[in-house]
Each structure stands twice: as structure tokens, then as C-alpha cells.
Amino acid sequence: MIMGIVTADMSMSLDGYIAGPKDDGNPGGELEALDTLHAWMFPPHGDFEQIARERFENVGAVVLGRRMFDLGEPFWGEDPSFHAPVFVLTHRAKDPLARKGGTTYFFVTDGMQRALAQAREAAGERNVMVMGGANALQQFLKAGLLDELLLHLVPVLIGEGIRLFENTGVEPIALEQMSMTETAGVTHLRFRAGRRNQND
Amino acid sequence: MIMGIVTADMSMSLDGYIAGPKDDGNPGGELEALDTLHAWMFPPHGDFEQIARERFENVGAVVLGRRMFDLGEPFWGEDPSFHAPVFVLTHRAKDPLARKGGTTYFFVTDGMQRALAQAREAAGERNVMVMGGANALQQFLKAGLLDELLLHLVPVLIGEGIRLFENTGVEPIALEQMSMTETAGVTHLRFRAGRRNQND
């Protein structure tokens, strides 16, 4: 059976941050750095509907961390762009949360490997997207579970906050650049991450 | 009088490092990460002579930190690629050191601003290139003295070492992407750094 691949998709500042010090996950709090990092997706820079459609076109399931879920959920709202099951890595068991358009949030308490297995099963021939946050992506990178990484590199130095690449281990991880494009001054870089564990 | 601009040119890993933990500046020591980061310039990936020629074509003077000088000088040798005066930021006064082909190392003990002034005077209508290391570049960025930044983004995660972007302050610094190209799997990104101090 053909399986989809495991991808990740993150907006990062040139100095390596995916969130600023004020982006603390409190709904309604200040999101200065997050706004800066995601501005390319929204008018007048980008067409959010089109970007979201393309982004999730081949995605059959999503994996994300609990902190990112708490931060993003109020924004994603009643009709999220995922249109797919979303597996949230958490320590607290909760009933699934169904939204419009095919999105259901499932709360997985038994770890990254188990969340990925469930996501792959749900996705079938389509891809699994690891949406972040940093901690979740680091775990996937370090475990060699990622096939592709799409980075949106935003030309700003934020100076402090949450770095995407930390705790990936001292063993160098070589990626392979597959493509680069530019929209609204942001560089979109796609890398082959070289999954180390092919035993599915 | 037309003045050149102040540029910087650095190879950086995708996780933001310009040197690894073993690249400690001891001549003859291990240079694992530096080798990885600069491999794109050398055969079989690149033609070093041509890359160096293009890199220094419009450069009338170079500024670099003392640590980078100590690390690089044995490698740059008797006929360095600079073909221009090089101003080394240091705390210890030394006589100028002349090399073949127009390169002379001058040791500047009275700070970054003074080194830049001397470099600009020497460069005239040509550009001043800040070659690093990280500390020197951070000082120039933070002081708003840089016009352009050319980054060679190498698709590897090094995991530890010296980060290029640290200590740039908590005030976001917006850059403007000017161009992107790719050679040997490395992305070359040119940014307008938006010099804040135009009073020359």
C-alpha cells in the first residue's frame, strides 16, 4: 500500500524564532511576533484561502502540540482549514472535538509515536502534517520521523522567543533542499529531511 | 562623493550556527562544522577561485573580528582572496601585516565605529565587507551600521555551536529580501539591512 509522507510546515524568523516572548499561548494575549511571522499569508500580502487550500491539499491528518492547539484553536474557529483529523499531543485526556468541514481534534496522551501511527492510519495515502509547535517538531526531527520540511523564512530578527531548532541533538542532521520560492518577501524552502526510520 | 555600502557575507546552518563547538579558533584544530558550512565554495561543489573573485569584486576593505582572524589567517595564507586592506577588531595593538596581492591586516584597538571609519576611508567608492565572526556582525547589526547582508544558508542542523543571530536586542529588526539563488544545495539570500545611521 502506498503511504503518504510526513511533512512539517513552519514560519520562522531569520534568527530562528517561531514565536516571540509575548506569544505565550494565552488566548487574547499579544501576538506581536506571530503576527509578523504569519503576515505573508494574509491580505494585502497573501490570499489566505488559497494558501490554506494549497497547504492542506494533500494532507490527510495533522499532528500538533498542545500549546499550539491552545494558542491556535480560538483563531481556527468553527470551520478550520484542516478539513482532516487533527491529533493533539497532550498529557490530559479529553473527548474528541468535532468541527465543521471534516476537522476533528483528537487528544493523544500516549506519545508522539502513537500520535503519528494514528495520524498515518487516518491519512492513508495522503500526507501527515506536523504543524508544530517547536517542541513537537524537534521531537519528530530528532527521532528521524520527518520526510519533508517546508520553512517560510521571514526576513526579520525578533531577538528573543521560541526557537524552532533547539534540542535536536549534537549529531548533525543533513537535509536536502528540494525547492525555493518567494512570495511577499518571504522565502519558502522545501527540504527532504531524510527519515531515518522507514519501518512502518 | 559616492560612498560604497557596508555588506556582510556569512555561511550559516539552517539552525543558525556559523561554527560548531569544536571550531574553537585553535589553528590546526578540528573544524567539522566550518568544513560543512563552507563546502559549497570548494570542489566538487563550487569553484573557489571564481566564488572569491565575485565575492570581493566590489569590496574595497574588509572588517573582521579577532577570533575569526586567528582562525582564518593560516588558511588564507600568503596570497589571501581579499586583495584589500583588512581591519581586525582586537584589544591588542600590533603592527600591520602585509600579504601579497594588496591584502594588509590592520589591527584596530579603538572599537567597531573607528574600524568602520578607517575601512570606509580605505574603500572609497567601493564596499566595506564585514566578514564576521558572529560577535562583530551582531555589533554592526545592532548599531544599524549594515546596508546589506548576504547569507549562505546550508541545509544542515548542527545542534550546537556559535549562533549568528544572538544579542541583536529585543527590538525587532526588519530586513528586506533582495534576491535568492541556489548553488550546490545552498540558498544564497541577499537582504537590505536598513542602515539606521546615515550620517557619514
PDB file of N, CA and C in Angstrom, chain A residues 81-160:
ATOM      1  N   SER A  81      -9.211  25.279   8.649  1.00  0.00           N
ATOM      2  CA  SER A  81      -8.672  24.997   7.308  1.00  0.00           C
ATOM      3  C   SER A  81      -8.194  23.565   7.135  1.00  0.00           C
ATOM      4  N   PHE A  82      -8.131  22.801   8.232  1.00  0.00           N
ATOM      5  CA  PHE A  82      -7.510  21.474   8.142  1.00  0.00           C
ATOM      6  C   PHE A  82      -8.309  20.509   7.270  1.00  0.00           C
ATOM      7  N   HIS A  83      -9.638  20.483   7.460  1.00  0.00           N
ATOM      8  CA  HIS A  83     -10.509  19.532   6.766  1.00  0.00           C
ATOM      9  C   HIS A  83      -9.965  18.109   6.897  1.00  0.00           C
ATOM     10  N   ALA A  84      -9.507  17.764   8.074  1.00  0.00           N
ATOM     11  CA  ALA A  84      -8.869  16.463   8.323  1.00  0.00           C
ATOM     12  C   ALA A  84      -8.806  16.252   9.829  1.00  0.00           C
ATOM     13  N   PRO A  85      -8.619  15.003  10.266  1.00  0.00           N
ATOM     14  CA  PRO A  85      -8.433  14.781  11.702  1.00  0.00           C
ATOM     15  C   PRO A  85      -7.130  15.419  12.179  1.00  0.00           C
ATOM     16  N   VAL A  86      -7.171  16.005  13.367  1.00  0.00           N
ATOM     17  CA  VAL A  86      -6.001  16.663  13.964  1.00  0.00           C
ATOM     18  C   VAL A  86      -5.691  15.956  15.280  1.00  0.00           C
ATOM     19  N   PHE A  87      -4.450  15.465  15.401  1.00  0.00           N
ATOM     20  CA  PHE A  87      -4.052  14.741  16.607  1.00  0.00           C
ATOM     21  C   PHE A  87      -3.199  15.656  17.472  1.00  0.00           C
ATOM     22  N   VAL A  88      -3.719  15.964  18.668  1.00  0.00           N
ATOM     23  CA  VAL A  88      -3.065  16.916  19.570  1.00  0.00           C
ATOM     24  C   VAL A  88      -2.289  16.136  20.626  1.00  0.00           C
ATOM     25  N   LEU A  89      -0.965  16.400  20.697  1.00  0.00           N
ATOM     26  CA  LEU A  89      -0.107  15.755  21.702  1.00  0.00           C
ATOM     27  C   LEU A  89      -0.335  16.438  23.044  1.00  0.00           C
ATOM     28  N   THR A  90      -0.814  15.692  24.018  1.00  0.00           N
ATOM     29  CA  THR A  90      -1.149  16.310  25.300  1.00  0.00           C
ATOM     30  C   THR A  90      -0.960  15.303  26.427  1.00  0.00           C
ATOM     31  N   HIS A  91      -0.983  15.814  27.662  1.00  0.00           N
ATOM     32  CA  HIS A  91      -0.920  14.905  28.810  1.00  0.00           C
ATOM     33  C   HIS A  91      -2.301  14.689  29.414  1.00  0.00           C
ATOM     34  N   ARG A  92      -3.283  15.466  28.943  1.00  0.00           N
ATOM     35  CA  ARG A  92      -4.593  15.393  29.563  1.00  0.00           C
ATOM     36  C   ARG A  92      -5.615  14.809  28.589  1.00  0.00           C
ATOM     37  N   ALA A  93      -6.212  13.671  28.944  1.00  0.00           N
ATOM     38  CA  ALA A  93      -7.204  13.024  28.091  1.00  0.00           C
ATOM     39  C   ALA A  93      -8.454  13.900  27.975  1.00  0.00           C
ATOM     40  N   LYS A  94      -9.011  13.965  26.770  1.00  0.00           N
ATOM     41  CA  LYS A  94     -10.232  14.727  26.521  1.00  0.00           C
ATOM     42  C   LYS A  94     -10.988  14.035  25.410  1.00  0.00           C
ATOM     43  N   ASP A  95     -12.314  14.224  25.369  1.00  0.00           N
ATOM     44  CA  ASP A  95     -13.092  13.666  24.268  1.00  0.00           C
ATOM     45  C   ASP A  95     -12.750  14.404  22.980  1.00  0.00           C
ATOM     46  N   PRO A  96     -12.865  13.707  21.850  1.00  0.00           N
ATOM     47  CA  PRO A  96     -12.646  14.372  20.563  1.00  0.00           C
ATOM     48  C   PRO A  96     -13.585  15.568  20.400  1.00  0.00           C
ATOM     49  N   LEU A  97     -13.120  16.552  19.649  1.00  0.00           N
ATOM     50  CA  LEU A  97     -13.845  17.803  19.468  1.00  0.00           C
ATOM     51  C   LEU A  97     -14.083  17.970  17.970  1.00  0.00           C
ATOM     52  N   ALA A  98     -15.342  17.840  17.543  1.00  0.00           N
ATOM     53  CA  ALA A  98     -15.645  17.893  16.107  1.00  0.00           C
ATOM     54  C   ALA A  98     -15.957  19.314  15.667  1.00  0.00           C
ATOM     55  N   ARG A  99     -15.395  19.678  14.533  1.00  0.00           N
ATOM     56  CA  ARG A  99     -15.670  20.983  13.927  1.00  0.00           C
ATOM     57  C   ARG A  99     -16.252  20.762  12.535  1.00  0.00           C
ATOM     58  N   LYS A 100     -16.640  21.848  11.892  1.00  0.00           N
ATOM     59  CA  LYS A 100     -17.185  21.751  10.532  1.00  0.00           C
ATOM     60  C   LYS A 100     -16.120  21.344   9.520  1.00  0.00           C
ATOM     61  N   GLY A 101     -16.565  20.813   8.388  1.00  0.00           N
ATOM     62  CA  GLY A 101     -15.686  20.630   7.232  1.00  0.00           C
ATOM     63  C   GLY A 101     -14.690  19.506   7.357  1.00  0.00           C
ATOM     64  N   GLY A 102     -14.931  18.558   8.299  1.00  0.00           N
ATOM     65  CA  GLY A 102     -14.048  17.384   8.351  1.00  0.00           C
ATOM     66  C   GLY A 102     -12.956  17.451   9.391  1.00  0.00           C
ATOM     67  N   THR A 103     -12.841  18.558  10.103  1.00  0.00           N
ATOM     68  CA  THR A 103     -11.825  18.658  11.157  1.00  0.00           C
ATOM     69  C   THR A 103     -12.371  18.092  12.469  1.00  0.00           C
ATOM     70  N   THR A 104     -11.660  17.132  13.037  1.00  0.00           N
ATOM     71  CA  THR A 104     -11.941  16.693  14.409  1.00  0.00           C
ATOM     72  C   THR A 104     -10.631  16.684  15.178  1.00  0.00           C
ATOM     73  N   TYR A 105     -10.621  17.283  16.368  1.00  0.00           N
ATOM     74  CA  TYR A 105      -9.438  17.264  17.222  1.00  0.00           C
ATOM     75  C   TYR A 105      -9.477  16.038  18.111  1.00  0.00           C
ATOM     76  N   PHE A 106      -8.420  15.219  18.009  1.00  0.00           N
ATOM     77  CA  PHE A 106      -8.262  14.050  18.886  1.00  0.00           C
ATOM     78  C   PHE A 106      -7.104  14.327  19.838  1.00  0.00           C
ATOM     79  N   PHE A 107      -7.277  14.005  21.108  1.00  0.00           N
ATOM     80  CA  PHE A 107      -6.257  14.301  22.120  1.00  0.00           C
ATOM     81  C   PHE A 107      -5.525  13.018  22.467  1.00  0.00           C
ATOM     82  N   VAL A 108      -4.224  12.979  22.128  1.00  0.00           N
ATOM     83  CA  VAL A 108      -3.437  11.749  22.253  1.00  0.00           C
ATOM     84  C   VAL A 108      -2.514  11.883  23.451  1.00  0.00           C
ATOM     85  N   THR A 109      -2.664  10.976  24.407  1.00  0.00           N
ATOM     86  CA  THR A 109      -1.885  11.093  25.654  1.00  0.00           C
ATOM     87  C   THR A 109      -0.744  10.085  25.737  1.00  0.00           C
ATOM     88  N   ASP A 110      -0.616   9.202  24.735  1.00  0.00           N
ATOM     89  CA  ASP A 110       0.432   8.175  24.841  1.00  0.00           C
ATOM     90  C   ASP A 110       1.595   8.403  23.879  1.00  0.00           C
ATOM     91  N   GLY A 111       1.907   9.673  23.612  1.00  0.00           N
ATOM     92  CA  GLY A 111       3.181   9.982  22.972  1.00  0.00           C
ATOM     93  C   GLY A 111       3.135  10.207  21.467  1.00  0.00           C
ATOM     94  N   MET A 112       4.257  10.749  21.000  1.00  0.00           N
ATOM     95  CA  MET A 112       4.443  11.157  19.614  1.00  0.00           C
ATOM     96  C   MET A 112       4.318   9.994  18.631  1.00  0.00           C
ATOM     97  N   GLN A 113       4.950   8.860  18.986  1.00  0.00           N
ATOM     98  CA  GLN A 113       4.935   7.702  18.083  1.00  0.00           C
ATOM     99  C   GLN A 113       3.499   7.209  17.875  1.00  0.00           C
ATOM    100  N   ARG A 114       2.758   7.188  18.966  1.00  0.00           N
ATOM    101  CA  ARG A 114       1.377   6.713  18.895  1.00  0.00           C
ATOM    102  C   ARG A 114       0.501   7.717  18.121  1.00  0.00           C
ATOM    103  N   ALA A 115       0.753   9.003  18.344  1.00  0.00           N
ATOM    104  CA  ALA A 115       0.001  10.026  17.607  1.00  0.00           C
ATOM    105  C   ALA A 115       0.282   9.913  16.111  1.00  0.00           C
ATOM    106  N   LEU A 116       1.553   9.682  15.782  1.00  0.00           N
ATOM    107  CA  LEU A 116       1.914   9.558  14.366  1.00  0.00           C
ATOM    108  C   LEU A 116       1.267   8.321  13.754  1.00  0.00           C
ATOM    109  N   ALA A 117       1.272   7.214  14.496  1.00  0.00           N
ATOM    110  CA  ALA A 117       0.658   5.987  13.978  1.00  0.00           C
ATOM    111  C   ALA A 117      -0.829   6.208  13.686  1.00  0.00           C
ATOM    112  N   GLN A 118      -1.515   6.867  14.614  1.00  0.00           N
ATOM    113  CA  GLN A 118      -2.937   7.147  14.404  1.00  0.00           C
ATOM    114  C   GLN A 118      -3.147   8.084  13.209  1.00  0.00           C
ATOM    115  N   ALA A 119      -2.264   9.095  13.126  1.00  0.00           N
ATOM    116  CA  ALA A 119      -2.385  10.063  12.034  1.00  0.00           C
ATOM    117  C   ALA A 119      -2.127   9.385  10.685  1.00  0.00           C
ATOM    118  N   ARG A 120      -1.130   8.517  10.632  1.00  0.00           N
ATOM    119  CA  ARG A 120      -0.817   7.835   9.373  1.00  0.00           C
ATOM    120  C   ARG A 120      -1.969   6.929   8.961  1.00  0.00           C
ATOM    121  N   GLU A 121      -2.548   6.271   9.947  1.00  0.00           N
ATOM    122  CA  GLU A 121      -3.678   5.391   9.637  1.00  0.00           C
ATOM    123  C   GLU A 121      -4.853   6.211   9.100  1.00  0.00           C
ATOM    124  N   ALA A 122      -5.092   7.348   9.729  1.00  0.00           N
ATOM    125  CA  ALA A 122      -6.197   8.210   9.282  1.00  0.00           C
ATOM    126  C   ALA A 122      -5.910   8.795   7.905  1.00  0.00           C
ATOM    127  N   ALA A 123      -4.639   9.120   7.630  1.00  0.00           N
ATOM    128  CA  ALA A 123      -4.288   9.794   6.372  1.00  0.00           C
ATOM    129  C   ALA A 123      -4.248   8.836   5.191  1.00  0.00           C
ATOM    130  N   GLY A 124      -3.923   7.566   5.445  1.00  0.00           N
ATOM    131  CA  GLY A 124      -3.857   6.595   4.355  1.00  0.00           C
ATOM    132  C   GLY A 124      -2.822   6.999   3.322  1.00  0.00           C
ATOM    133  N   GLU A 125      -3.255   7.188   2.102  1.00  0.00           N
ATOM    134  CA  GLU A 125      -2.318   7.539   1.029  1.00  0.00           C
ATOM    135  C   GLU A 125      -1.957   9.018   1.048  1.00  0.00           C
ATOM    136  N   ARG A 126      -2.647   9.785   1.849  1.00  0.00           N
ATOM    137  CA  ARG A 126      -2.352  11.219   1.914  1.00  0.00           C
ATOM    138  C   ARG A 126      -1.280  11.485   2.977  1.00  0.00           C
ATOM    139  N   ASN A 127      -0.825  12.723   3.063  1.00  0.00           N
ATOM    140  CA  ASN A 127       0.299  13.062   3.946  1.00  0.00           C
ATOM    141  C   ASN A 127      -0.157  13.384   5.368  1.00  0.00           C
ATOM    142  N   VAL A 128       0.782  13.225   6.293  1.00  0.00           N
ATOM    143  CA  VAL A 128       0.592  13.695   7.666  1.00  0.00           C
ATOM    144  C   VAL A 128       1.399  14.979   7.819  1.00  0.00           C
ATOM    145  N   MET A 129       0.767  16.045   8.285  1.00  0.00           N
ATOM    146  CA  MET A 129       1.500  17.287   8.502  1.00  0.00           C
ATOM    147  C   MET A 129       1.695  17.555   9.994  1.00  0.00           C
ATOM    148  N   VAL A 130       2.967  17.714  10.367  1.00  0.00           N
ATOM    149  CA  VAL A 130       3.292  18.134  11.730  1.00  0.00           C
ATOM    150  C   VAL A 130       3.330  19.660  11.707  1.00  0.00           C
ATOM    151  N   MET A 131       2.352  20.272  12.392  1.00  0.00           N
ATOM    152  CA  MET A 131       2.226  21.729  12.267  1.00  0.00           C
ATOM    153  C   MET A 131       3.000  22.487  13.324  1.00  0.00           C
ATOM    154  N   GLY A 132       3.608  21.753  14.246  1.00  0.00           N
ATOM    155  CA  GLY A 132       4.309  22.414  15.338  1.00  0.00           C
ATOM    156  C   GLY A 132       3.585  22.159  16.621  1.00  0.00           C
ATOM    157  N   GLY A 133       3.964  22.887  17.675  1.00  0.00           N
ATOM    158  CA  GLY A 133       4.990  23.916  17.685  1.00  0.00           C
ATOM    159  C   GLY A 133       6.408  23.383  17.653  1.00  0.00           C
ATOM    160  N   ALA A 134       7.297  24.207  18.141  1.00  0.00           N
ATOM    161  CA  ALA A 134       8.719  23.899  18.102  1.00  0.00           C
ATOM    162  C   ALA A 134       9.019  22.563  18.777  1.00  0.00           C
ATOM    163  N   ASN A 135       8.461  22.367  19.948  1.00  0.00           N
ATOM    164  CA  ASN A 135       8.756  21.166  20.718  1.00  0.00           C
ATOM    165  C   ASN A 135       8.362  19.894  19.962  1.00  0.00           C
ATOM    166  N   ALA A 136       7.156  19.918  19.382  1.00  0.00           N
ATOM    167  CA  ALA A 136       6.697  18.751  18.623  1.00  0.00           C
ATOM    168  C   ALA A 136       7.606  18.512  17.423  1.00  0.00           C
ATOM    169  N   LEU A 137       7.934  19.577  16.705  1.00  0.00           N
ATOM    170  CA  LEU A 137       8.778  19.416  15.523  1.00  0.00           C
ATOM    171  C   LEU A 137      10.156  18.881  15.908  1.00  0.00           C
ATOM    172  N   GLN A 138      10.700  19.396  16.993  1.00  0.00           N
ATOM    173  CA  GLN A 138      12.013  18.927  17.455  1.00  0.00           C
ATOM    174  C   GLN A 138      11.991  17.431  17.755  1.00  0.00           C
ATOM    175  N   GLN A 139      10.930  16.982  18.401  1.00  0.00           N
ATOM    176  CA  GLN A 139      10.813  15.550  18.703  1.00  0.00           C
ATOM    177  C   GLN A 139      10.786  14.713  17.425  1.00  0.00           C
ATOM    178  N   PHE A 140      10.036  15.182  16.445  1.00  0.00           N
ATOM    179  CA  PHE A 140       9.944  14.441  15.182  1.00  0.00           C
ATOM    180  C   PHE A 140      11.274  14.442  14.437  1.00  0.00           C
ATOM    181  N   LEU A 141      11.937  15.604  14.409  1.00  0.00           N
ATOM    182  CA  LEU A 141      13.235  15.705  13.731  1.00  0.00           C
ATOM    183  C   LEU A 141      14.251  14.786  14.383  1.00  0.00           C
ATOM    184  N   LYS A 142      14.317  14.864  15.699  1.00  0.00           N
ATOM    185  CA  LYS A 142      15.312  14.103  16.447  1.00  0.00           C
ATOM    186  C   LYS A 142      15.084  12.605  16.300  1.00  0.00           C
ATOM    187  N   ALA A 143      13.826  12.209  16.228  1.00  0.00           N
ATOM    188  CA  ALA A 143      13.508  10.787  16.092  1.00  0.00           C
ATOM    189  C   ALA A 143      13.632  10.325  14.642  1.00  0.00           C
ATOM    190  N   GLY A 144      13.926  11.265  13.740  1.00  0.00           N
ATOM    191  CA  GLY A 144      14.081  10.889  12.333  1.00  0.00           C
ATOM    192  C   GLY A 144      12.776  10.459  11.694  1.00  0.00           C
ATOM    193  N   LEU A 145      11.674  11.069  12.105  1.00  0.00           N
ATOM    194  CA  LEU A 145      10.350  10.650  11.630  1.00  0.00           C
ATOM    195  C   LEU A 145       9.782  11.560  10.549  1.00  0.00           C
ATOM    196  N   LEU A 146      10.562  12.588  10.174  1.00  0.00           N
ATOM    197  CA  LEU A 146      10.060  13.565   9.219  1.00  0.00           C
ATOM    198  C   LEU A 146      10.609  13.270   7.824  1.00  0.00           C
ATOM    199  N   ASP A 147       9.758  13.356   6.811  1.00  0.00           N
ATOM    200  CA  ASP A 147      10.224  13.178   5.431  1.00  0.00           C
ATOM    201  C   ASP A 147      10.555  14.513   4.784  1.00  0.00           C
ATOM    202  N   GLU A 148       9.701  15.495   4.994  1.00  0.00           N
ATOM    203  CA  GLU A 148       9.892  16.802   4.362  1.00  0.00           C
ATOM    204  C   GLU A 148       9.629  17.920   5.351  1.00  0.00           C
ATOM    205  N   LEU A 149      10.356  19.014   5.150  1.00  0.00           N
ATOM    206  CA  LEU A 149      10.183  20.200   5.990  1.00  0.00           C
ATOM    207  C   LEU A 149      10.019  21.405   5.076  1.00  0.00           C
ATOM    208  N   LEU A 150       8.915  22.121   5.239  1.00  0.00           N
ATOM    209  CA  LEU A 150       8.698  23.350   4.482  1.00  0.00           C
ATOM    210  C   LEU A 150       8.826  24.522   5.444  1.00  0.00           C
ATOM    211  N   LEU A 151       9.819  25.373   5.178  1.00  0.00           N
ATOM    212  CA  LEU A 151      10.078  26.530   6.041  1.00  0.00           C
ATOM    213  C   LEU A 151       9.747  27.809   5.308  1.00  0.00           C
ATOM    214  N   HIS A 152       9.011  28.684   5.984  1.00  0.00           N
ATOM    215  CA  HIS A 152       8.738  30.014   5.447  1.00  0.00           C
ATOM    216  C   HIS A 152       9.626  30.977   6.225  1.00  0.00           C
ATOM    217  N   LEU A 153      10.685  31.435   5.563  1.00  0.00           N
ATOM    218  CA  LEU A 153      11.717  32.222   6.240  1.00  0.00           C
ATOM    219  C   LEU A 153      11.386  33.711   6.111  1.00  0.00           C
ATOM    220  N   VAL A 154      11.061  34.331   7.242  1.00  0.00           N
ATOM    221  CA  VAL A 154      10.596  35.723   7.259  1.00  0.00           C
ATOM    222  C   VAL A 154      11.781  36.636   7.611  1.00  0.00           C
ATOM    223  N   PRO A 155      12.062  37.635   6.760  1.00  0.00           N
ATOM    224  CA  PRO A 155      13.277  38.444   6.934  1.00  0.00           C
ATOM    225  C   PRO A 155      13.177  39.462   8.061  1.00  0.00           C
ATOM    226  N   VAL A 156      13.106  38.954   9.272  1.00  0.00           N
ATOM    227  CA  VAL A 156      13.076  39.830  10.445  1.00  0.00           C
ATOM    228  C   VAL A 156      13.894  39.163  11.549  1.00  0.00           C
ATOM    229  N   LEU A 157      14.567  39.991  12.349  1.00  0.00           N
ATOM    230  CA  LEU A 157      15.263  39.485  13.528  1.00  0.00           C
ATOM    231  C   LEU A 157      14.416  39.829  14.738  1.00  0.00           C
ATOM    232  N   ILE A 158      13.907  38.803  15.422  1.00  0.00           N
ATOM    233  CA  ILE A 158      12.983  39.014  16.544  1.00  0.00           C
ATOM    234  C   ILE A 158      13.740  39.185  17.850  1.00  0.00           C
ATOM    235  N   GLY A 159      14.890  38.530  17.957  1.00  0.00           N
ATOM    236  CA  GLY A 159      15.776  38.787  19.098  1.00  0.00           C
ATOM    237  C   GLY A 159      15.566  37.901  20.301  1.00  0.00           C
ATOM    238  N   GLU A 160      14.334  37.461  20.522  1.00  0.00           N
ATOM    239  CA  GLU A 160      14.079  36.524  21.627  1.00  0.00           C
ATOM    240  C   GLU A 160      12.746  35.828  21.393  1.00  0.00           C
TER     241      GLU A 160
END
